[in-house]
Amino acid sequence: MLLRMYVRWAEKRGYNVKVVDALPGEEAGIKSATILVEGPWAYGKLKGEKGVHRLIRISPFDANARRHTSFASVTVIPEIEEEVEVEIRPEDLRIETMRASGHGGQHVNKTETAVRITHLPTGIVVACQNERSQYLNKMTALKILKSKLYQLQKQKLEEKKEELIGEKRDISWGNQIRSYILHPYKVVKDHRTQFEAFKVDEVLDGEIDDFIREYLLWSCEANKREPNHEKRKA
């Protein structure tokens, strides 16, 4: 549901969006996915989506129609330009090829076009299977790996900075940033800004601009914001 929401949002705003990799769930849905969004201020607008998202609904997979709570973690990283130097040594990479999974396509499950790259020093694994050739999958995977290594370096610097100022921000399953409640009532609530939207179907259809704007305003005013700021509603 989140994958569809972000893809629809990007498409409606005129961004180029591509599903780079998607791993199906064991029973249903998607276990993990990677998308690439290209366009002006794409990272700046989406960076506030990073964190744990909670969904509360009557599960369509439950024969007893019970209420279920699900969690999904979203990570947002910027695409690194070519002039930014992130060293990736060939000897640090384990490159594996495999048959692509999915529906359709003349060569699906016939040729090993999918690529999985493991960065041995960090253990970061990147996979790509949706390009038309093994070479394009490899280039796309290397590009994502480069971004993740850059983000890892940035995260280490942020962690050192937080240690110096004594700030701890633990993003965990019990610390969701947003809840999508579909039962017994319908509302989407951001727990950072307290912003609420009651047109849940529209939100899940990609209408998240209000949440993006509220987060950016909240982030800019973080230093002067009162602890119990006024809740804004849509």
Short mmCIF file of C-alpha atoms in Angstrom, two decimals:
data_model
loop_
_atom_site.label_atom_id
_atom_site.label_comp_id
_atom_site.label_asym_id
_atom_site.label_seq_id
_atom_site.Cartn_x
_atom_site.Cartn_y
_atom_site.Cartn_z
CA MET A 1 0.00 0.00 0.00
CA LEU A 2 2.86 2.37 0.81
CA LEU A 3 4.65 1.47 -2.41
CA ARG A 4 1.55 2.28 -4.43
CA MET A 5 1.01 5.51 -2.47
CA TYR A 6 4.50 6.83 -3.16
CA VAL A 7 4.47 5.76 -6.81
CA ARG A 8 1.11 7.46 -7.38
CA TRP A 9 2.32 10.61 -5.60
CA ALA A 10 5.44 10.79 -7.76
CA GLU A 11 3.52 10.16 -10.99
CA LYS A 12 0.92 12.84 -10.20
CA ARG A 13 3.69 15.40 -9.51
CA GLY A 14 5.45 14.69 -12.79
CA TYR A 15 8.44 12.90 -11.29
CA ASN A 16 10.16 10.02 -13.01
CA VAL A 17 9.58 6.98 -10.82
CA LYS A 18 10.88 3.46 -11.27
CA VAL A 19 10.46 0.34 -9.16
CA VAL A 20 14.04 -0.90 -9.05
CA ASP A 21 13.45 -4.02 -6.96
CA ALA A 22 10.52 -5.71 -5.22
CA LEU A 23 10.58 -8.82 -3.06
CA PRO A 24 7.20 -10.56 -2.68
CA GLY A 25 5.99 -11.46 0.79
CA GLU A 26 5.85 -15.08 1.90
CA GLU A 27 2.04 -15.16 1.94
CA ALA A 28 0.88 -11.92 0.32
CA GLY A 29 1.95 -8.36 -0.40
CA ILE A 30 5.52 -7.11 -0.66
CA LYS A 31 8.28 -7.84 1.81
CA SER A 32 10.54 -5.03 0.60
CA ALA A 33 10.85 -2.70 -2.37
CA THR A 34 13.20 -0.05 -3.72
CA ILE A 35 12.01 2.80 -5.90
CA LEU A 36 13.92 5.59 -7.62
CA VAL A 37 12.22 9.00 -7.77
CA GLU A 38 13.83 11.63 -10.01
CA GLY A 39 12.78 15.28 -10.20
CA PRO A 40 13.23 18.74 -8.64
CA TRP A 41 13.36 18.62 -4.81
CA ALA A 42 12.33 14.96 -4.77
CA TYR A 43 14.57 14.12 -1.80
CA GLY A 44 13.70 17.34 0.03
CA LYS A 45 10.00 16.54 -0.16
CA LEU A 46 10.25 12.86 0.67
CA LYS A 47 12.87 12.95 3.42
CA GLY A 48 10.17 13.40 6.06
CA GLU A 49 8.64 10.04 5.08
CA LYS A 50 11.53 8.20 6.70
CA GLY A 51 10.45 6.15 9.69
CA VAL A 52 7.96 3.53 10.78
CA HIS A 53 4.43 3.62 9.35
CA ARG A 54 1.52 1.82 11.06
CA LEU A 55 -1.60 0.45 9.36
CA ILE A 56 -4.73 -0.55 11.29
CA ARG A 57 -7.49 -2.29 9.32
CA ILE A 58 -9.70 -5.33 8.95
CA SER A 59 -7.33 -7.72 7.21
CA PRO A 60 -8.64 -9.08 3.88
CA PHE A 61 -6.54 -12.19 4.57
CA ASP A 62 -8.34 -13.00 7.85
CA ALA A 63 -11.38 -15.21 7.38
CA ASN A 64 -12.71 -14.02 10.75
CA ALA A 65 -12.51 -10.35 9.68
CA ARG A 66 -10.48 -9.31 12.71
CA ARG A 67 -8.70 -6.01 13.16
CA HIS A 68 -4.97 -6.19 12.44
CA THR A 69 -2.06 -3.81 12.96
CA SER A 70 0.85 -3.86 10.51
CA PHE A 71 4.11 -1.96 10.41
CA ALA A 72 6.44 -0.95 7.57
CA SER A 73 9.72 0.91 7.72
CA VAL A 74 10.53 3.55 5.10
CA THR A 75 14.06 4.75 4.35
CA VAL A 76 14.74 7.77 2.13
CA ILE A 77 18.24 8.42 0.78
CA PRO A 78 19.45 11.00 -1.78
CA GLU A 79 20.85 10.00 -5.15
CA ILE A 80 24.54 10.78 -5.31
CA GLU A 81 25.88 12.81 -8.21
CA GLU A 82 28.88 11.50 -10.11
CA GLU A 83 31.26 14.15 -8.73
CA VAL A 84 30.72 12.94 -5.16
CA GLU A 85 33.49 10.48 -4.38
CA VAL A 86 32.43 7.30 -2.65
CA GLU A 87 35.12 4.65 -3.00
CA ILE A 88 33.86 1.24 -4.10
CA ARG A 89 36.70 -1.21 -4.66
CA PRO A 90 35.97 -4.19 -6.96
CA GLU A 91 37.58 -6.57 -4.46
CA ASP A 92 35.02 -5.46 -1.85
CA LEU A 93 32.09 -6.59 -3.97
CA ARG A 94 30.42 -9.97 -4.37
CA ILE A 95 28.29 -9.88 -7.51
CA GLU A 96 25.72 -12.62 -8.07
CA THR A 97 23.38 -13.13 -10.98
CA MET A 98 20.04 -14.90 -10.90
CA ARG A 99 16.87 -15.32 -12.85
CA ALA A 100 14.45 -12.43 -12.54
CA SER A 101 11.11 -13.13 -10.87
CA GLY A 102 7.80 -11.62 -11.78
CA HIS A 103 5.12 -11.66 -14.43
CA GLY A 104 5.51 -11.24 -18.17
CA GLY A 105 8.52 -10.63 -20.33
CA GLN A 106 10.04 -12.90 -22.92
CA HIS A 107 13.19 -13.61 -20.91
CA VAL A 108 11.74 -13.73 -17.38
CA ASN A 109 12.92 -16.89 -15.58
CA LYS A 110 14.94 -17.93 -18.64
CA THR A 111 18.11 -15.87 -18.46
CA GLU A 112 20.05 -14.62 -15.45
CA THR A 113 19.50 -10.88 -15.83
CA ALA A 114 18.86 -10.05 -12.17
CA VAL A 115 21.86 -8.86 -10.17
CA ARG A 116 22.57 -8.87 -6.44
CA ILE A 117 25.63 -7.02 -5.12
CA THR A 118 27.00 -7.46 -1.61
CA HIS A 119 29.42 -4.87 -0.23
CA LEU A 120 31.60 -7.11 1.92
CA PRO A 121 33.05 -4.51 4.36
CA THR A 122 29.61 -3.20 5.38
CA GLY A 123 27.34 -6.14 4.54
CA ILE A 124 25.04 -3.89 2.47
CA VAL A 125 23.11 -5.89 -0.14
CA VAL A 126 21.53 -4.29 -3.21
CA ALA A 127 19.46 -6.13 -5.81
CA CYS A 128 18.01 -5.06 -9.13
CA GLN A 129 15.97 -7.17 -11.55
CA ASN A 130 13.64 -4.89 -13.47
CA GLU A 131 16.01 -3.60 -16.17
CA ARG A 132 16.13 -5.31 -19.55
CA SER A 133 19.68 -6.59 -19.32
CA GLN A 134 22.13 -7.85 -16.74
CA TYR A 135 24.43 -4.90 -17.48
CA LEU A 136 21.70 -2.31 -16.81
CA ASN A 137 20.68 -4.11 -13.61
CA LYS A 138 24.31 -4.08 -12.48
CA MET A 139 24.74 -0.37 -13.21
CA THR A 140 21.51 0.49 -11.38
CA ALA A 141 22.48 -1.66 -8.39
CA LEU A 142 25.94 -0.02 -8.21
CA LYS A 143 24.30 3.40 -8.28
CA ILE A 144 22.04 2.49 -5.35
CA LEU A 145 24.97 0.96 -3.47
CA LYS A 146 26.91 4.19 -3.91
CA SER A 147 24.01 6.15 -2.42
CA LYS A 148 23.70 3.76 0.52
CA LEU A 149 27.43 3.96 1.29
CA TYR A 150 27.22 7.75 1.21
CA GLN A 151 24.21 7.66 3.53
CA LEU A 152 26.09 5.31 5.86
CA GLN A 153 29.00 7.75 6.09
CA LYS A 154 26.58 10.60 6.75
CA GLN A 155 24.78 8.57 9.41
CA LYS A 156 28.03 7.86 11.23
CA LEU A 157 28.79 11.58 11.35
CA GLU A 158 25.29 12.31 12.63
CA GLU A 159 25.67 9.65 15.31
CA LYS A 160 28.91 11.23 16.49
CA LYS A 161 27.23 14.63 16.55
CA GLU A 162 24.26 13.30 18.53
CA GLU A 163 26.61 11.70 21.05
CA LEU A 164 28.27 15.06 21.60
CA ILE A 165 24.98 16.88 22.16
CA GLY A 166 23.38 13.97 24.03
CA GLU A 167 20.51 13.48 21.58
CA LYS A 168 19.13 10.03 20.94
CA ARG A 169 16.55 9.39 18.26
CA ASP A 170 15.60 5.73 18.10
CA ILE A 171 13.37 4.82 15.18
CA SER A 172 11.82 1.53 16.24
CA TRP A 173 8.63 -0.45 15.78
CA GLY A 174 7.16 1.26 18.83
CA ASN A 175 7.97 4.74 17.56
CA GLN A 176 5.88 5.14 14.42
CA ILE A 177 5.79 8.50 12.65
CA ARG A 178 2.38 8.01 11.05
CA SER A 179 -0.71 5.84 11.47
CA TYR A 180 -3.18 4.87 8.76
CA ILE A 181 -6.38 3.85 10.56
CA LEU A 182 -9.06 2.23 8.41
CA HIS A 183 -11.12 0.66 11.23
CA PRO A 184 -13.24 1.36 13.25
CA TYR A 185 -12.97 4.90 11.85
CA LYS A 186 -10.87 6.39 9.08
CA VAL A 187 -8.04 8.83 9.69
CA VAL A 188 -4.37 9.25 8.81
CA LYS A 189 -2.37 10.92 11.58
CA ASP A 190 1.23 12.10 11.64
CA HIS A 191 2.49 11.69 15.19
CA ARG A 192 5.23 14.32 14.81
CA THR A 193 3.16 17.23 13.54
CA GLN A 194 -0.23 16.00 14.86
CA PHE A 195 -1.62 16.69 11.38
CA GLU A 196 -4.67 14.58 10.51
CA ALA A 197 -6.43 13.79 7.24
CA PHE A 198 -9.78 12.05 7.10
CA LYS A 199 -9.88 11.34 3.36
CA VAL A 200 -7.88 8.16 3.82
CA ASP A 201 -8.55 6.75 0.37
CA GLU A 202 -7.14 9.89 -1.23
CA VAL A 203 -4.04 9.76 0.98
CA LEU A 204 -3.39 6.13 0.04
CA ASP A 205 -3.91 7.16 -3.58
CA GLY A 206 -0.91 9.50 -3.36
CA GLU A 207 -2.37 12.71 -1.94
CA ILE A 208 0.29 13.26 0.75
CA ASP A 209 1.32 16.84 -0.09
CA ASP A 210 -0.35 18.16 3.07
CA PHE A 211 1.69 15.78 5.21
CA ILE A 212 4.88 16.75 3.38
CA ARG A 213 4.18 20.47 3.85
CA GLU A 214 3.30 20.08 7.53
CA TYR A 215 6.48 18.12 8.18
CA LEU A 216 8.66 20.71 6.47
CA LEU A 217 7.04 23.51 8.47
CA TRP A 218 7.34 21.48 11.68
CA SER A 219 10.99 20.72 10.95
CA CYS A 220 11.84 24.38 10.27
CA GLU A 221 10.12 25.50 13.45
CA ALA A 222 11.50 22.68 15.63
CA ASN A 223 13.75 24.94 17.68
CA LYS A 224 11.01 27.40 18.60
CA ARG A 225 7.99 25.12 18.61
CA GLU A 226 6.03 24.74 21.86
CA PRO A 227 5.85 21.17 23.28
CA ASN A 228 2.07 21.06 22.92
CA HIS A 229 1.66 22.75 19.57
CA GLU A 230 -1.77 23.28 18.11
CA LYS A 231 -3.10 20.34 16.17
CA ARG A 232 -3.97 21.12 12.56
CA LYS A 233 -6.61 19.14 10.73
CA ALA A 234 -7.47 18.61 7.09
#
